[in-house]
């Protein structure tokens, strides 16, 4: 009887293991997943109670919040008076939909306005700063360089490979890829999305996932390195830049620009002043030399006439 019981128990464990292994979030390795009944896997964002839709990309705002939770767990305790003034990753305030709140603040009540990609678009101010709306990022320019190779790729092959990458890996509809330009070794990708329907991914989320992939910090559960093949050859990405263009221009004040202009004006004035001073000194030296020569000549003439 015991051998039969052991066989049954082994079969139950074997049948249950795949189900447990399958309870993961393919598009978010930071999600915490658990079985909620037979065949029902529920995944929630680490550090919050927000459910995660693992059939698509997680919003950039939720990803940044989860990443901040990971960083806090790896670091020593920071006193509450500590200030982190950085335009990089921060602990954002998110709407229930996953969108960024228009106003973001840090621990010291310093606040600023962001766009739909979570990028700062105003100067930093106090807690009374008003951000009336979340301005949408409708254009994203991605520039990357591939490593040196003996010969360049063919332009149509690069366009096809990158279009397939964004469509298959990041679930971005090709209609949002406005242009791909290849000028070896530089590749430029322009994403355009005026409005985001609920069934489409946001280009800001796509750009963030792509950036994490390029930096070998993939958000996908498989954690596999990004592999781009252009007609059978590997496209090894060396450098990456991402630029965000909003529906409305940013609202940075002119203080930094004015400071730069005043510095340039000061340098110009100082240079001009030094130049004028040098010219005056040279003119004075010439006049003095001429007068000395003139006096000497007059003395010689008098001496000659007296003889």
JSON list of C-alpha atoms in Angstrom, two decimals, residues 67-260:
[
{"chain": "A", "resi": 67, "resn": "UNK", "atom": "CA", "xyz": [12.68, 49.52, -8.92]},
{"chain": "A", "resi": 68, "resn": "UNK", "atom": "CA", "xyz": [12.90, 52.02, -6.06]},
{"chain": "A", "resi": 69, "resn": "UNK", "atom": "CA", "xyz": [11.60, 49.32, -3.72]},
{"chain": "A", "resi": 70, "resn": "UNK", "atom": "CA", "xyz": [14.40, 47.01, -4.89]},
{"chain": "A", "resi": 71, "resn": "UNK", "atom": "CA", "xyz": [17.02, 49.72, -4.36]},
{"chain": "A", "resi": 72, "resn": "UNK", "atom": "CA", "xyz": [15.76, 50.46, -0.85]},
{"chain": "A", "resi": 73, "resn": "UNK", "atom": "CA", "xyz": [15.99, 46.80, 0.09]},
{"chain": "A", "resi": 74, "resn": "UNK", "atom": "CA", "xyz": [19.65, 46.69, -1.01]},
{"chain": "A", "resi": 75, "resn": "UNK", "atom": "CA", "xyz": [20.73, 49.87, 0.75]},
{"chain": "A", "resi": 76, "resn": "UNK", "atom": "CA", "xyz": [21.22, 50.95, 4.36]},
{"chain": "A", "resi": 77, "resn": "UNK", "atom": "CA", "xyz": [18.54, 52.99, 6.07]},
{"chain": "A", "resi": 78, "resn": "UNK", "atom": "CA", "xyz": [18.55, 56.61, 4.95]},
{"chain": "A", "resi": 79, "resn": "UNK", "atom": "CA", "xyz": [17.53, 59.30, 7.49]},
{"chain": "A", "resi": 80, "resn": "UNK", "atom": "CA", "xyz": [14.33, 61.17, 6.60]},
{"chain": "A", "resi": 81, "resn": "UNK", "atom": "CA", "xyz": [16.19, 64.47, 6.25]},
{"chain": "A", "resi": 82, "resn": "UNK", "atom": "CA", "xyz": [18.33, 63.04, 3.44]},
{"chain": "A", "resi": 83, "resn": "UNK", "atom": "CA", "xyz": [17.68, 64.70, 0.08]},
{"chain": "A", "resi": 84, "resn": "UNK", "atom": "CA", "xyz": [18.04, 62.98, -3.28]},
{"chain": "A", "resi": 85, "resn": "UNK", "atom": "CA", "xyz": [18.06, 65.64, -6.00]},
{"chain": "A", "resi": 86, "resn": "UNK", "atom": "CA", "xyz": [18.29, 63.68, -9.21]},
{"chain": "A", "resi": 87, "resn": "UNK", "atom": "CA", "xyz": [16.53, 63.77, -12.57]},
{"chain": "A", "resi": 88, "resn": "UNK", "atom": "CA", "xyz": [17.08, 60.04, -12.99]},
{"chain": "A", "resi": 89, "resn": "UNK", "atom": "CA", "xyz": [15.04, 57.35, -11.32]},
{"chain": "A", "resi": 90, "resn": "UNK", "atom": "CA", "xyz": [12.88, 58.47, -8.39]},
{"chain": "A", "resi": 91, "resn": "UNK", "atom": "CA", "xyz": [9.97, 57.08, -6.40]},
{"chain": "A", "resi": 92, "resn": "UNK", "atom": "CA", "xyz": [7.02, 58.40, -8.43]},
{"chain": "A", "resi": 93, "resn": "UNK", "atom": "CA", "xyz": [3.39, 59.01, -7.55]},
{"chain": "A", "resi": 94, "resn": "UNK", "atom": "CA", "xyz": [1.22, 56.97, -9.89]},
{"chain": "A", "resi": 95, "resn": "UNK", "atom": "CA", "xyz": [-2.45, 56.98, -10.76]},
{"chain": "A", "resi": 96, "resn": "UNK", "atom": "CA", "xyz": [-4.36, 53.72, -10.37]},
{"chain": "A", "resi": 97, "resn": "UNK", "atom": "CA", "xyz": [-4.15, 53.35, -14.15]},
{"chain": "A", "resi": 98, "resn": "UNK", "atom": "CA", "xyz": [-0.35, 53.38, -13.98]},
{"chain": "A", "resi": 99, "resn": "UNK", "atom": "CA", "xyz": [0.00, 56.90, -15.39]},
{"chain": "A", "resi": 100, "resn": "UNK", "atom": "CA", "xyz": [2.32, 59.41, -13.74]},
{"chain": "A", "resi": 101, "resn": "UNK", "atom": "CA", "xyz": [0.71, 62.10, -11.65]},
{"chain": "A", "resi": 102, "resn": "UNK", "atom": "CA", "xyz": [1.43, 65.49, -13.17]},
{"chain": "A", "resi": 103, "resn": "UNK", "atom": "CA", "xyz": [3.18, 66.71, -10.00]},
{"chain": "A", "resi": 104, "resn": "UNK", "atom": "CA", "xyz": [6.01, 64.74, -8.42]},
{"chain": "A", "resi": 105, "resn": "UNK", "atom": "CA", "xyz": [7.70, 65.54, -5.10]},
{"chain": "A", "resi": 106, "resn": "UNK", "atom": "CA", "xyz": [10.65, 64.18, -3.13]},
{"chain": "A", "resi": 107, "resn": "UNK", "atom": "CA", "xyz": [11.17, 63.75, 0.60]},
{"chain": "A", "resi": 108, "resn": "UNK", "atom": "CA", "xyz": [12.04, 67.42, 1.14]},
{"chain": "A", "resi": 109, "resn": "UNK", "atom": "CA", "xyz": [8.78, 68.78, -0.34]},
{"chain": "A", "resi": 110, "resn": "UNK", "atom": "CA", "xyz": [10.57, 69.82, -3.51]},
{"chain": "A", "resi": 111, "resn": "UNK", "atom": "CA", "xyz": [8.15, 69.36, -6.40]},
{"chain": "A", "resi": 112, "resn": "UNK", "atom": "CA", "xyz": [8.19, 69.52, -10.18]},
{"chain": "A", "resi": 113, "resn": "UNK", "atom": "CA", "xyz": [5.90, 68.79, -13.12]},
{"chain": "A", "resi": 114, "resn": "UNK", "atom": "CA", "xyz": [6.45, 65.81, -15.41]},
{"chain": "A", "resi": 115, "resn": "UNK", "atom": "CA", "xyz": [5.18, 64.64, -18.77]},
{"chain": "A", "resi": 116, "resn": "UNK", "atom": "CA", "xyz": [3.47, 61.32, -19.48]},
{"chain": "A", "resi": 117, "resn": "UNK", "atom": "CA", "xyz": [6.92, 59.69, -19.69]},
{"chain": "A", "resi": 118, "resn": "UNK", "atom": "CA", "xyz": [7.76, 60.85, -16.15]},
{"chain": "A", "resi": 119, "resn": "UNK", "atom": "CA", "xyz": [10.43, 63.27, -17.40]},
{"chain": "A", "resi": 120, "resn": "UNK", "atom": "CA", "xyz": [10.69, 66.65, -15.64]},
{"chain": "A", "resi": 121, "resn": "UNK", "atom": "CA", "xyz": [9.40, 69.54, -17.76]},
{"chain": "A", "resi": 122, "resn": "UNK", "atom": "CA", "xyz": [9.53, 72.45, -15.27]},
{"chain": "A", "resi": 123, "resn": "UNK", "atom": "CA", "xyz": [11.92, 73.95, -12.77]},
{"chain": "A", "resi": 124, "resn": "UNK", "atom": "CA", "xyz": [11.78, 72.47, -9.28]},
{"chain": "A", "resi": 125, "resn": "UNK", "atom": "CA", "xyz": [9.68, 74.39, -6.77]},
{"chain": "A", "resi": 126, "resn": "UNK", "atom": "CA", "xyz": [8.01, 74.10, -3.40]},
{"chain": "A", "resi": 127, "resn": "UNK", "atom": "CA", "xyz": [4.96, 72.19, -2.25]},
{"chain": "A", "resi": 128, "resn": "UNK", "atom": "CA", "xyz": [2.68, 74.92, -3.59]},
{"chain": "A", "resi": 129, "resn": "UNK", "atom": "CA", "xyz": [3.75, 74.23, -7.19]},
{"chain": "A", "resi": 130, "resn": "UNK", "atom": "CA", "xyz": [0.69, 73.69, -9.38]},
{"chain": "A", "resi": 131, "resn": "UNK", "atom": "CA", "xyz": [0.75, 71.22, -12.28]},
{"chain": "A", "resi": 132, "resn": "UNK", "atom": "CA", "xyz": [-2.60, 71.67, -13.97]},
{"chain": "A", "resi": 133, "resn": "UNK", "atom": "CA", "xyz": [-2.32, 68.77, -16.43]},
{"chain": "A", "resi": 134, "resn": "UNK", "atom": "CA", "xyz": [-0.22, 65.78, -17.41]},
{"chain": "A", "resi": 135, "resn": "UNK", "atom": "CA", "xyz": [1.23, 66.81, -20.77]},
{"chain": "A", "resi": 136, "resn": "UNK", "atom": "CA", "xyz": [1.51, 63.90, -23.15]},
{"chain": "A", "resi": 137, "resn": "UNK", "atom": "CA", "xyz": [4.80, 62.85, -24.75]},
{"chain": "A", "resi": 138, "resn": "UNK", "atom": "CA", "xyz": [3.80, 62.23, -28.34]},
{"chain": "A", "resi": 139, "resn": "UNK", "atom": "CA", "xyz": [7.24, 61.90, -29.98]},
{"chain": "A", "resi": 140, "resn": "UNK", "atom": "CA", "xyz": [10.17, 59.81, -28.80]},
{"chain": "A", "resi": 141, "resn": "UNK", "atom": "CA", "xyz": [13.48, 59.85, -30.66]},
{"chain": "A", "resi": 142, "resn": "UNK", "atom": "CA", "xyz": [15.80, 56.93, -30.04]},
{"chain": "A", "resi": 143, "resn": "UNK", "atom": "CA", "xyz": [19.37, 57.16, -31.26]},
{"chain": "A", "resi": 144, "resn": "UNK", "atom": "CA", "xyz": [21.78, 54.25, -30.99]},
{"chain": "A", "resi": 145, "resn": "UNK", "atom": "CA", "xyz": [25.14, 53.25, -32.35]},
{"chain": "A", "resi": 146, "resn": "UNK", "atom": "CA", "xyz": [26.19, 49.72, -33.13]},
{"chain": "A", "resi": 147, "resn": "UNK", "atom": "CA", "xyz": [29.70, 48.42, -32.60]},
{"chain": "A", "resi": 148, "resn": "UNK", "atom": "CA", "xyz": [32.28, 48.56, -35.36]},
{"chain": "A", "resi": 149, "resn": "UNK", "atom": "CA", "xyz": [32.01, 45.98, -38.10]},
{"chain": "A", "resi": 150, "resn": "UNK", "atom": "CA", "xyz": [33.78, 45.32, -41.37]},
{"chain": "A", "resi": 151, "resn": "UNK", "atom": "CA", "xyz": [30.76, 46.29, -43.48]},
{"chain": "A", "resi": 152, "resn": "UNK", "atom": "CA", "xyz": [27.55, 48.19, -42.87]},
{"chain": "A", "resi": 153, "resn": "UNK", "atom": "CA", "xyz": [24.11, 46.59, -42.79]},
{"chain": "A", "resi": 154, "resn": "UNK", "atom": "CA", "xyz": [21.65, 47.11, -45.60]},
{"chain": "A", "resi": 155, "resn": "UNK", "atom": "CA", "xyz": [19.14, 49.83, -44.72]},
{"chain": "A", "resi": 156, "resn": "UNK", "atom": "CA", "xyz": [15.99, 47.76, -45.49]},
{"chain": "A", "resi": 157, "resn": "UNK", "atom": "CA", "xyz": [17.31, 44.90, -43.35]},
{"chain": "A", "resi": 158, "resn": "UNK", "atom": "CA", "xyz": [17.87, 47.21, -40.36]},
{"chain": "A", "resi": 159, "resn": "UNK", "atom": "CA", "xyz": [14.39, 48.71, -40.73]},
{"chain": "A", "resi": 160, "resn": "UNK", "atom": "CA", "xyz": [12.78, 45.29, -40.94]},
{"chain": "A", "resi": 161, "resn": "UNK", "atom": "CA", "xyz": [14.70, 43.86, -37.96]},
{"chain": "A", "resi": 162, "resn": "UNK", "atom": "CA", "xyz": [13.93, 46.78, -35.64]},
{"chain": "A", "resi": 163, "resn": "UNK", "atom": "CA", "xyz": [10.27, 46.93, -36.68]},
{"chain": "A", "resi": 164, "resn": "UNK", "atom": "CA", "xyz": [9.90, 43.22, -35.90]},
{"chain": "A", "resi": 165, "resn": "UNK", "atom": "CA", "xyz": [11.72, 43.71, -32.57]},
{"chain": "A", "resi": 166, "resn": "UNK", "atom": "CA", "xyz": [9.40, 46.47, -31.38]},
{"chain": "A", "resi": 167, "resn": "UNK", "atom": "CA", "xyz": [6.33, 44.60, -32.57]},
{"chain": "A", "resi": 168, "resn": "UNK", "atom": "CA", "xyz": [7.17, 41.14, -31.17]},
{"chain": "A", "resi": 169, "resn": "UNK", "atom": "CA", "xyz": [9.10, 41.95, -27.98]},
{"chain": "A", "resi": 170, "resn": "UNK", "atom": "CA", "xyz": [7.45, 45.20, -26.90]},
{"chain": "A", "resi": 171, "resn": "UNK", "atom": "CA", "xyz": [4.03, 44.67, -28.53]},
{"chain": "A", "resi": 172, "resn": "UNK", "atom": "CA", "xyz": [4.15, 48.04, -30.29]},
{"chain": "A", "resi": 173, "resn": "UNK", "atom": "CA", "xyz": [2.00, 48.36, -33.37]},
{"chain": "A", "resi": 174, "resn": "UNK", "atom": "CA", "xyz": [4.11, 49.29, -36.44]},
{"chain": "A", "resi": 175, "resn": "UNK", "atom": "CA", "xyz": [1.89, 52.30, -37.09]},
{"chain": "A", "resi": 176, "resn": "UNK", "atom": "CA", "xyz": [3.56, 54.02, -34.13]},
{"chain": "A", "resi": 177, "resn": "UNK", "atom": "CA", "xyz": [7.03, 53.64, -35.69]},
{"chain": "A", "resi": 178, "resn": "UNK", "atom": "CA", "xyz": [7.15, 56.83, -37.72]},
{"chain": "A", "resi": 179, "resn": "UNK", "atom": "CA", "xyz": [10.62, 56.38, -39.20]},
{"chain": "A", "resi": 180, "resn": "UNK", "atom": "CA", "xyz": [13.86, 54.42, -38.95]},
{"chain": "A", "resi": 181, "resn": "UNK", "atom": "CA", "xyz": [17.00, 55.96, -40.44]},
{"chain": "A", "resi": 182, "resn": "UNK", "atom": "CA", "xyz": [20.35, 54.21, -40.73]},
{"chain": "A", "resi": 183, "resn": "UNK", "atom": "CA", "xyz": [23.59, 56.12, -41.29]},
{"chain": "A", "resi": 184, "resn": "UNK", "atom": "CA", "xyz": [26.33, 53.68, -40.16]},
{"chain": "A", "resi": 185, "resn": "UNK", "atom": "CA", "xyz": [26.95, 53.28, -37.30]},
{"chain": "A", "resi": 186, "resn": "UNK", "atom": "CA", "xyz": [24.10, 55.59, -36.18]},
{"chain": "A", "resi": 187, "resn": "UNK", "atom": "CA", "xyz": [20.50, 54.35, -36.13]},
{"chain": "A", "resi": 188, "resn": "UNK", "atom": "CA", "xyz": [17.63, 56.76, -35.49]},
{"chain": "A", "resi": 189, "resn": "UNK", "atom": "CA", "xyz": [14.16, 55.59, -34.52]},
{"chain": "A", "resi": 190, "resn": "UNK", "atom": "CA", "xyz": [11.20, 57.94, -34.29]},
{"chain": "A", "resi": 191, "resn": "UNK", "atom": "CA", "xyz": [8.09, 56.83, -32.38]},
{"chain": "A", "resi": 192, "resn": "UNK", "atom": "CA", "xyz": [4.90, 58.86, -32.71]},
{"chain": "A", "resi": 193, "resn": "UNK", "atom": "CA", "xyz": [1.71, 58.40, -30.70]},
{"chain": "A", "resi": 194, "resn": "UNK", "atom": "CA", "xyz": [-0.72, 61.31, -30.31]},
{"chain": "A", "resi": 195, "resn": "UNK", "atom": "CA", "xyz": [-3.21, 59.33, -28.26]},
{"chain": "A", "resi": 196, "resn": "UNK", "atom": "CA", "xyz": [-2.95, 55.90, -26.68]},
{"chain": "A", "resi": 197, "resn": "UNK", "atom": "CA", "xyz": [-5.96, 53.63, -27.01]},
{"chain": "A", "resi": 198, "resn": "UNK", "atom": "CA", "xyz": [-6.49, 51.32, -24.05]},
{"chain": "A", "resi": 199, "resn": "UNK", "atom": "CA", "xyz": [-5.52, 48.26, -26.10]},
{"chain": "A", "resi": 200, "resn": "UNK", "atom": "CA", "xyz": [-2.15, 49.68, -27.25]},
{"chain": "A", "resi": 201, "resn": "UNK", "atom": "CA", "xyz": [1.08, 50.04, -25.31]},
{"chain": "A", "resi": 202, "resn": "UNK", "atom": "CA", "xyz": [2.46, 53.49, -24.57]},
{"chain": "A", "resi": 203, "resn": "UNK", "atom": "CA", "xyz": [5.58, 54.52, -26.48]},
{"chain": "A", "resi": 204, "resn": "UNK", "atom": "CA", "xyz": [7.07, 55.80, -23.19]},
{"chain": "A", "resi": 205, "resn": "UNK", "atom": "CA", "xyz": [6.78, 52.30, -21.71]},
{"chain": "A", "resi": 206, "resn": "UNK", "atom": "CA", "xyz": [8.31, 50.81, -24.86]},
{"chain": "A", "resi": 207, "resn": "UNK", "atom": "CA", "xyz": [11.26, 53.19, -24.70]},
{"chain": "A", "resi": 208, "resn": "UNK", "atom": "CA", "xyz": [11.84, 52.35, -21.00]},
{"chain": "A", "resi": 209, "resn": "UNK", "atom": "CA", "xyz": [11.74, 48.59, -21.62]},
{"chain": "A", "resi": 210, "resn": "UNK", "atom": "CA", "xyz": [14.11, 49.02, -24.56]},
{"chain": "A", "resi": 211, "resn": "UNK", "atom": "CA", "xyz": [16.51, 51.12, -22.48]},
{"chain": "A", "resi": 212, "resn": "UNK", "atom": "CA", "xyz": [16.55, 48.49, -19.72]},
{"chain": "A", "resi": 213, "resn": "UNK", "atom": "CA", "xyz": [17.21, 45.78, -22.31]},
{"chain": "A", "resi": 214, "resn": "UNK", "atom": "CA", "xyz": [20.12, 47.66, -23.84]},
{"chain": "A", "resi": 215, "resn": "UNK", "atom": "CA", "xyz": [21.61, 48.23, -20.36]},
{"chain": "A", "resi": 216, "resn": "UNK", "atom": "CA", "xyz": [21.40, 44.46, -19.63]},
{"chain": "A", "resi": 217, "resn": "UNK", "atom": "CA", "xyz": [18.77, 44.98, -16.92]},
{"chain": "A", "resi": 218, "resn": "UNK", "atom": "CA", "xyz": [15.79, 43.43, -18.67]},
{"chain": "A", "resi": 219, "resn": "UNK", "atom": "CA", "xyz": [12.38, 43.72, -17.03]},
{"chain": "A", "resi": 220, "resn": "UNK", "atom": "CA", "xyz": [11.12, 40.57, -18.71]},
{"chain": "A", "resi": 221, "resn": "UNK", "atom": "CA", "xyz": [10.88, 37.50, -16.48]},
{"chain": "A", "resi": 222, "resn": "UNK", "atom": "CA", "xyz": [13.17, 35.47, -18.71]},
{"chain": "A", "resi": 223, "resn": "UNK", "atom": "CA", "xyz": [15.84, 38.13, -18.07]},
{"chain": "A", "resi": 224, "resn": "UNK", "atom": "CA", "xyz": [17.32, 37.18, -21.42]},
{"chain": "A", "resi": 225, "resn": "UNK", "atom": "CA", "xyz": [19.73, 39.61, -23.02]},
{"chain": "A", "resi": 226, "resn": "UNK", "atom": "CA", "xyz": [18.51, 41.63, -25.94]},
{"chain": "A", "resi": 227, "resn": "UNK", "atom": "CA", "xyz": [19.46, 39.93, -29.20]},
{"chain": "A", "resi": 228, "resn": "UNK", "atom": "CA", "xyz": [18.82, 41.77, -32.46]},
{"chain": "A", "resi": 229, "resn": "UNK", "atom": "CA", "xyz": [19.58, 39.94, -35.68]},
{"chain": "A", "resi": 230, "resn": "UNK", "atom": "CA", "xyz": [19.82, 41.79, -39.00]},
{"chain": "A", "resi": 231, "resn": "UNK", "atom": "CA", "xyz": [19.58, 39.27, -41.82]},
{"chain": "A", "resi": 232, "resn": "UNK", "atom": "CA", "xyz": [21.40, 36.69, -39.72]},
{"chain": "A", "resi": 233, "resn": "UNK", "atom": "CA", "xyz": [24.08, 39.07, -38.36]},
{"chain": "A", "resi": 234, "resn": "UNK", "atom": "CA", "xyz": [24.06, 40.33, -34.77]},
{"chain": "A", "resi": 235, "resn": "UNK", "atom": "CA", "xyz": [23.32, 44.01, -34.23]},
{"chain": "A", "resi": 236, "resn": "UNK", "atom": "CA", "xyz": [25.47, 44.83, -31.19]},
{"chain": "A", "resi": 237, "resn": "UNK", "atom": "CA", "xyz": [24.25, 48.09, -29.67]},
{"chain": "A", "resi": 238, "resn": "UNK", "atom": "CA", "xyz": [27.05, 50.21, -28.24]},
{"chain": "A", "resi": 239, "resn": "UNK", "atom": "CA", "xyz": [25.43, 53.52, -27.18]},
{"chain": "A", "resi": 240, "resn": "UNK", "atom": "CA", "xyz": [21.86, 54.72, -26.65]},
{"chain": "A", "resi": 241, "resn": "UNK", "atom": "CA", "xyz": [20.15, 58.12, -26.31]},
{"chain": "A", "resi": 242, "resn": "UNK", "atom": "CA", "xyz": [16.42, 58.78, -25.84]},
{"chain": "A", "resi": 243, "resn": "UNK", "atom": "CA", "xyz": [14.75, 62.17, -26.38]},
{"chain": "A", "resi": 244, "resn": "UNK", "atom": "CA", "xyz": [11.18, 63.08, -25.43]},
{"chain": "A", "resi": 245, "resn": "UNK", "atom": "CA", "xyz": [9.03, 65.66, -27.23]},
{"chain": "A", "resi": 246, "resn": "UNK", "atom": "CA", "xyz": [5.75, 66.74, -25.61]},
{"chain": "A", "resi": 247, "resn": "UNK", "atom": "CA", "xyz": [2.54, 68.16, -27.03]},
{"chain": "A", "resi": 248, "resn": "UNK", "atom": "CA", "xyz": [3.43, 71.45, -25.33]},
{"chain": "A", "resi": 249, "resn": "UNK", "atom": "CA", "xyz": [6.92, 72.92, -24.93]},
{"chain": "A", "resi": 250, "resn": "UNK", "atom": "CA", "xyz": [8.61, 72.56, -21.53]},
{"chain": "A", "resi": 251, "resn": "UNK", "atom": "CA", "xyz": [8.22, 75.37, -19.02]},
{"chain": "A", "resi": 252, "resn": "UNK", "atom": "CA", "xyz": [11.78, 75.85, -17.82]},
{"chain": "A", "resi": 253, "resn": "UNK", "atom": "CA", "xyz": [12.45, 79.43, -16.75]},
{"chain": "A", "resi": 254, "resn": "UNK", "atom": "CA", "xyz": [15.18, 81.55, -18.31]},
{"chain": "A", "resi": 255, "resn": "UNK", "atom": "CA", "xyz": [17.37, 81.75, -15.21]},
{"chain": "A", "resi": 256, "resn": "UNK", "atom": "CA", "xyz": [19.94, 79.24, -16.42]},
{"chain": "A", "resi": 257, "resn": "UNK", "atom": "CA", "xyz": [19.97, 80.74, -19.90]},
{"chain": "A", "resi": 258, "resn": "UNK", "atom": "CA", "xyz": [20.29, 84.27, -18.46]},
{"chain": "A", "resi": 259, "resn": "UNK", "atom": "CA", "xyz": [23.16, 83.15, -16.25]},
{"chain": "A", "resi": 260, "resn": "UNK", "atom": "CA", "xyz": [24.93, 81.66, -19.26]}
]
